[in-house]
Coordinates of C-alpha atoms in Angstrom, one line a residue:
X3 CA -61.8 -26.2 5.2
X4 CA -60.2 -22.8 3.8
X5 CA -57.3 -21.2 4.9
X6 CA -57.4 -18.8 8.2
X7 CA -57.0 -15.3 7.0
X8 CA -54.0 -15.4 9.3
X9 CA -52.1 -18.0 7.5
X10 CA -49.1 -16.9 5.0
X11 CA -47.8 -19.3 1.3
X12 CA -45.5 -18.9 -0.4
X13 CA -46.2 -17.6 -3.8
X14 CA -44.2 -20.0 -6.4
X15 CA -42.4 -17.4 -7.6
X16 CA -40.9 -16.8 -4.4
X17 CA -37.9 -17.7 -3.1
X18 CA -36.5 -19.6 0.0
X19 CA -34.7 -16.5 2.4
X20 CA -30.7 -17.4 2.3
X21 CA -29.6 -17.7 5.7
X22 CA -26.2 -16.3 6.5
X23 CA -23.4 -19.3 7.3
X24 CA -21.9 -19.5 10.7
X25 CA -18.9 -18.2 11.5
X26 CA -17.2 -21.5 11.6
X27 CA -18.4 -21.9 8.2
X28 CA -16.2 -18.6 6.6
X29 CA -14.3 -19.2 4.2
X30 CA -10.5 -17.8 5.0
X31 CA -8.7 -14.8 3.6
X32 CA -4.7 -14.6 3.1
X33 CA -4.7 -11.8 5.6
X34 CA -6.8 -14.7 8.2
X35 CA -4.5 -16.4 7.4
X36 CA -1.9 -14.1 7.0
X37 CA -2.6 -13.4 11.1
X38 CA -2.9 -17.6 12.3
X39 CA 0.5 -17.4 11.3
X40 CA 1.9 -14.3 12.7
X41 CA 0.5 -16.1 16.4
X42 CA 2.2 -18.6 16.0
X43 CA 5.2 -16.8 14.8
X44 CA 5.4 -15.1 18.4
X45 CA 4.7 -18.5 20.3
X46 CA 7.5 -20.2 17.8
X47 CA 9.6 -17.3 19.8
X48 CA 7.8 -17.1 23.2
X49 CA 9.0 -21.1 23.5
X50 CA 5.2 -22.2 23.6
X51 CA 5.8 -24.0 20.9
X52 CA 8.5 -26.1 19.9
X53 CA 9.7 -26.0 15.8
X54 CA 8.0 -29.4 15.2
X55 CA 4.8 -27.9 16.2
X56 CA 4.6 -24.5 14.9
X57 CA 6.2 -26.2 11.1
X58 CA 2.8 -28.7 11.8
X59 CA 0.1 -26.5 12.5
X60 CA 2.1 -23.8 9.6
X61 CA 1.6 -26.3 7.4
X62 CA -2.6 -26.7 8.9
X63 CA -3.0 -22.5 8.4
X64 CA -1.7 -22.1 4.8
X65 CA -4.3 -25.6 4.3
X66 CA -6.6 -24.3 5.5
X67 CA -10.1 -23.1 4.1
X68 CA -12.5 -22.1 6.7
X69 CA -12.8 -19.9 9.9
X70 CA -13.2 -23.1 11.8
X71 CA -10.1 -25.1 10.4
X72 CA -8.0 -22.1 11.9
X73 CA -9.0 -21.3 15.0
X74 CA -8.5 -24.8 16.9
X75 CA -4.7 -24.3 16.0
X76 CA -4.9 -21.8 18.2
X77 CA -7.0 -21.9 20.7
X78 CA -4.2 -22.4 23.1
X79 CA -2.5 -19.4 22.8
X80 CA -2.8 -15.6 24.2
X81 CA -4.8 -14.1 21.4
X82 CA -3.2 -10.4 20.3
X83 CA -4.6 -7.2 22.3
X84 CA -8.1 -6.3 21.6
X85 CA -9.1 -9.7 20.1
X86 CA -10.5 -11.9 22.2
X87 CA -11.6 -14.6 18.9
X88 CA -10.1 -14.6 16.4
X89 CA -12.3 -13.5 13.4
X90 CA -12.5 -12.9 9.3
X91 CA -10.5 -10.1 9.1
X92 CA -12.9 -6.3 8.2
X93 CA -12.4 -5.3 4.2
X94 CA -9.5 -3.7 4.9
X95 CA -7.7 -5.7 5.4
X96 CA -7.3 -6.7 2.1
X97 CA -4.5 -5.4 -0.8
X98 CA -6.0 -1.6 -1.8
X99 CA -4.4 -3.4 -4.8
X100 CA -6.5 -6.1 -4.7
X101 CA -6.4 -10.2 -4.5
X102 CA -4.1 -11.2 -6.6
X103 CA -4.4 -15.9 -5.4
X104 CA -3.0 -17.3 -2.5
X105 CA 0.2 -16.4 -1.2
X106 CA 3.1 -18.5 -2.4
X107 CA 4.4 -20.8 0.3
X108 CA 8.0 -22.0 0.1
X109 CA 8.4 -25.2 2.5
X110 CA 12.3 -26.1 2.9
X111 CA 12.3 -28.9 6.2
X112 CA 15.7 -30.8 6.1
X113 CA 15.9 -29.9 1.9
X114 CA 15.4 -26.5 -0.1
X115 CA 13.1 -24.6 -1.9
X116 CA 14.1 -21.8 -4.4
X117 CA 11.8 -19.3 -5.9
X118 CA 14.1 -17.6 -8.8
X119 CA 14.3 -17.2 -12.3
X120 CA 11.5 -15.5 -14.9
X121 CA 8.5 -16.3 -12.1
X122 CA 5.2 -14.2 -11.2
X123 CA 5.7 -12.8 -7.6
X124 CA 2.1 -12.0 -6.0
X125 CA 1.4 -9.7 -3.0
X126 CA 2.8 -12.2 -0.8
X127 CA 5.2 -15.3 -0.7
X128 CA 5.2 -17.4 2.5
X129 CA 8.9 -18.7 2.5
X130 CA 9.7 -21.7 6.3
X131 CA 13.2 -22.7 6.9
X132 CA 13.2 -25.3 9.2
X133 CA 16.9 -27.1 9.1
X134 CA 16.9 -26.3 5.4
X135 CA 17.5 -23.2 3.8
X136 CA 14.7 -21.1 1.0
X137 CA 16.6 -19.2 -1.8
X138 CA 14.2 -16.5 -3.0
X139 CA 15.6 -14.7 -5.8
X140 CA 13.4 -11.5 -6.9
X141 CA 15.9 -10.7 -10.0
X142 CA 14.3 -11.7 -13.0
X143 CA 11.1 -11.7 -11.3
X144 CA 8.0 -10.5 -13.0
X145 CA 6.0 -7.4 -10.4
X146 CA 2.7 -7.7 -10.1
X147 CA 1.9 -5.4 -7.3
X148 CA 3.0 -2.0 -6.3
X149 CA 4.3 -4.1 -2.6
X150 CA 5.3 -7.3 -2.1
X151 CA 5.6 -9.2 1.8
X152 CA 7.4 -12.0 1.8
X153 CA 6.9 -13.3 5.5
X154 CA 10.4 -15.4 6.7
X155 CA 10.7 -17.7 9.0
X156 CA 13.7 -19.2 10.0
X157 CA 14.3 -22.3 12.8
X158 CA 17.7 -23.9 12.1
X159 CA 17.8 -22.9 9.3
X160 CA 17.9 -19.7 6.7
X161 CA 16.2 -17.3 4.3
X162 CA 17.7 -15.7 2.0
X163 CA 16.8 -13.3 -0.3
X164 CA 18.5 -11.4 -2.8
X165 CA 16.0 -8.6 -5.3
X166 CA 16.7 -6.4 -8.0
X167 CA 19.5 -2.9 -7.2
X168 CA 16.9 -0.6 -8.8
X169 CA 13.6 -1.7 -6.3
X170 CA 13.4 -1.2 -2.9
X171 CA 13.6 -2.9 0.1
X172 CA 12.0 -2.7 3.9
X173 CA 12.5 -5.3 6.5
X174 CA 10.6 -5.4 10.4
X175 CA 12.3 -9.3 12.3
X176 CA 13.8 -10.6 15.0
X177 CA 16.7 -12.0 15.3
X178 CA 16.3 -14.7 18.9
X179 CA 19.8 -16.0 19.4
X180 CA 20.2 -15.7 14.6
X181 CA 20.4 -13.4 13.1
X182 CA 17.3 -10.9 10.5
X183 CA 19.4 -8.7 8.3
X184 CA 17.5 -7.4 5.5
X185 CA 19.1 -3.9 5.6
X186 CA 16.0 -1.1 4.0
X187 CA 17.5 0.3 0.7
X188 CA 16.0 2.9 -0.8
X189 CA 15.5 2.5 -5.4
X190 CA 16.3 6.5 -6.8
X191 CA 12.7 5.8 -8.8
X192 CA 10.1 6.5 -7.3
X193 CA 7.8 4.6 -8.5
X194 CA 9.7 1.4 -8.3
X195 CA 8.4 -1.6 -6.5
X196 CA 8.6 -2.1 -2.9
X197 CA 9.8 -5.9 -1.3
X198 CA 8.8 -5.9 2.8
X199 CA 10.9 -9.0 4.7
X200 CA 8.9 -9.5 8.0
X201 CA 9.6 -12.5 9.9
X202 CA 11.4 -14.1 13.0
X203 CA 15.6 -15.8 13.0
X204 CA 15.9 -18.3 16.1
X205 CA 19.1 -20.2 15.5
X206 CA 18.7 -19.4 12.3
X207 CA 18.9 -16.5 9.9
X208 CA 17.2 -14.5 7.7
X209 CA 19.0 -12.5 4.9
X210 CA 17.4 -9.5 1.8
X211 CA 19.3 -7.2 0.1
X212 CA 20.1 -6.0 -3.4
X213 CA 21.8 -7.7 -6.4
X214 CA 24.6 -5.4 -7.3
X215 CA 24.1 -5.5 -11.6
X216 CA 20.8 -7.0 -11.8
X217 CA 17.5 -4.5 -12.4
X218 CA 14.0 -4.1 -12.9
X219 CA 13.2 -2.9 -17.3
X220 CA 10.1 -1.1 -16.8
X221 CA 9.9 -0.1 -13.1
X222 CA 6.5 2.2 -13.6
X223 CA 4.7 -0.7 -15.6
X224 CA 5.6 -3.3 -12.0
X225 CA 7.1 -6.0 -14.8
X226 CA 10.6 -6.6 -16.4
X227 CA 13.7 -8.9 -16.7
X228 CA 16.7 -8.6 -15.2
X229 CA 20.0 -7.7 -17.0

């Protein structure tokens, strides 16, 4: 029996087509996790989540590997205007300087967490304090990016941030029955690193300010130690 001329027999060298991954199986990026964390932060501020629920979901956010693991964490919460479903972040959500690895998470729940000394700070740091305190000291840190973002959330706790006095500081956050004390500070050097502190203080406090006498030695190479 001969093969029908209409049947196409695969070539021995022909590779099977690779099917695209289902959206739920797509690997989550840092930008995806940060967007979900922002939704949770808003839900906490609006009273849709209590502190325990927020803490539990936030831990799950930064442990998530795929979009399918992120979506259930905000399924019962309002989505940002113009976004009907959680989808992978577009390419422009990624920092223009490239990915410096996963965000550093400093979490203090009924405890304390500290980042200080000569440590490499990446593009993003997430600080969460609930009935505890997070202390972030950048005066001797090694800066790996021109712009550093610290997402700070304090619920019945505190997040305290210190920067070298020759680094620029910017703040974008809200205090609800608490204080978000981040005063803008401009470095005299236009090429200095910029630290942006964003977040929420709910019955707690977030503060960031320069530490007098502490300076980065080499601003133009983006690294150095305080003295």
